[in-house]
Amino acid sequence: MIVEETARKIKNMEIRGAGKIAVEAVKALKEFALHVTDEAFDEKMKRAADVLLNTRPTAVSLYNAIRYVMGYSGNTVEEKRKNLVGLADEFIENVKLAHKKIGMIGARRIEGKSTVMTHCNSKSALSIIREAHKQGKIERVFVTESRPRRQGLITLSELDSEGIETAFIVDSAVRYYMRDVDYVIVGADSVTANGAVINKIGTSQIALSAHEARVPVIVAAETYKFSPKTLHGERVIIEERSPDEVLPEEITAKLRHCKIMNPAFDATPREYIDLIVTEIGAIPPEMAFIVIRDYLKYALDEFRD
Ligand code: RUB
């Protein structure tokens, strides 16, 4: 029940954002495990993990988090459950710590009184902005609308309630205002082995525009956002969402020759990224391979044979 309920909320985006998806999936697995008492523990856990994995395809955080928890061991059901619960608690605690560290590390990179631009709604990116603001380094934050789901409104209300000055712009105004921006700070759903960042659709246009204006692009990404699958040649699947997020049915129903496209994410090549701030340090995108090799061993195992 808890697993299906969480899966439903992730699918319909009541639970959203790569970090949050991962944490809520882990909580659901933990809760489910507490109620599995029979010998079919492994089988039932595997089925529950698959239900959660099949919700949103792009954020590798979900995959890594589930792999982490499903790496449990033990000889008896009791031992397995105890081990799984321990791993789940550890993962959740690590996420909290990661956000804090990313905030601290990222804020050090911000100089003076700066104007920042952010896209969508990323907990990790906002962690840097909040910490920098606490240190008196933020003048104003440009917040993009982030069509079609308008997650920019969540960012806007969060920053506003914390007394941070904002400017709200539609996505197509990014280049127009880039000359007023000192740093672009965004989050990530996945970081590939070659250092590309997959994030909310429109991120690559912002990065391109920043590159043109020589504005540094900082990506805030915990290590569990790095994709071990890409090291083994898999491509990141870009989620294509429903057309009615873009246009209401009363309009599309009248169109006979139009297909509405609604990709939820895009890929920004590493050339347009200055820095990826992780909980283990601020690294160039070229170091993505090392993060995967050294910090995601548990998630790489599946690809061994
Ligand atoms: C959210 C999004 C966020 C990343 C990082 O997309 O693209 O920038 O997930 O977020 P959606 P966080 O709204 O479609 O889930 O730093 O919170 O993990």
Short mmCIF file of C-alpha atoms in Angstrom, two decimals, residues 190-198 226-227 230-231 234-236 267-271 273 276 284-290 292:
data_model
loop_
_atom_site.label_atom_id
_atom_site.label_comp_id
_atom_site.label_asym_id
_atom_site.label_seq_id
_atom_site.Cartn_x
_atom_site.Cartn_y
_atom_site.Cartn_z
CA SER A 190 21.44 12.96 -13.44
CA VAL A 191 25.11 13.59 -14.13
CA THR A 192 26.55 11.33 -16.81
CA ALA A 193 29.99 9.70 -16.83
CA ASN A 194 31.18 12.30 -19.35
CA GLY A 195 30.08 15.21 -17.15
CA ALA A 196 26.86 16.23 -18.89
CA VAL A 197 24.06 17.37 -16.60
CA ILE A 198 20.46 16.32 -17.10
CA PHE A 226 25.74 10.68 -10.77
CA SER A 227 24.78 7.89 -13.13
CA THR A 230 26.05 5.85 -18.23
CA LEU A 231 29.49 4.45 -17.45
CA GLU A 234 23.39 3.49 -21.25
CA ARG A 235 21.87 6.76 -22.32
CA VAL A 236 19.76 8.76 -19.89
CA ALA A 267 21.13 17.55 -21.31
CA THR A 268 23.69 20.30 -20.84
CA PRO A 269 27.11 19.30 -22.19
CA ARG A 270 30.05 19.69 -19.80
CA GLU A 271 31.54 22.53 -21.87
CA ILE A 273 29.26 23.84 -16.87
CA ILE A 276 29.52 20.75 -9.97
CA PRO A 284 34.85 20.12 -12.61
CA PRO A 285 32.35 18.09 -14.69
CA GLU A 286 35.28 16.12 -16.13
CA MET A 287 35.60 14.39 -12.74
CA ALA A 288 32.20 12.72 -12.99
CA PHE A 289 33.80 9.39 -13.84
CA ILE A 290 35.80 9.43 -10.60
CA ILE A 292 30.93 7.19 -10.11
#
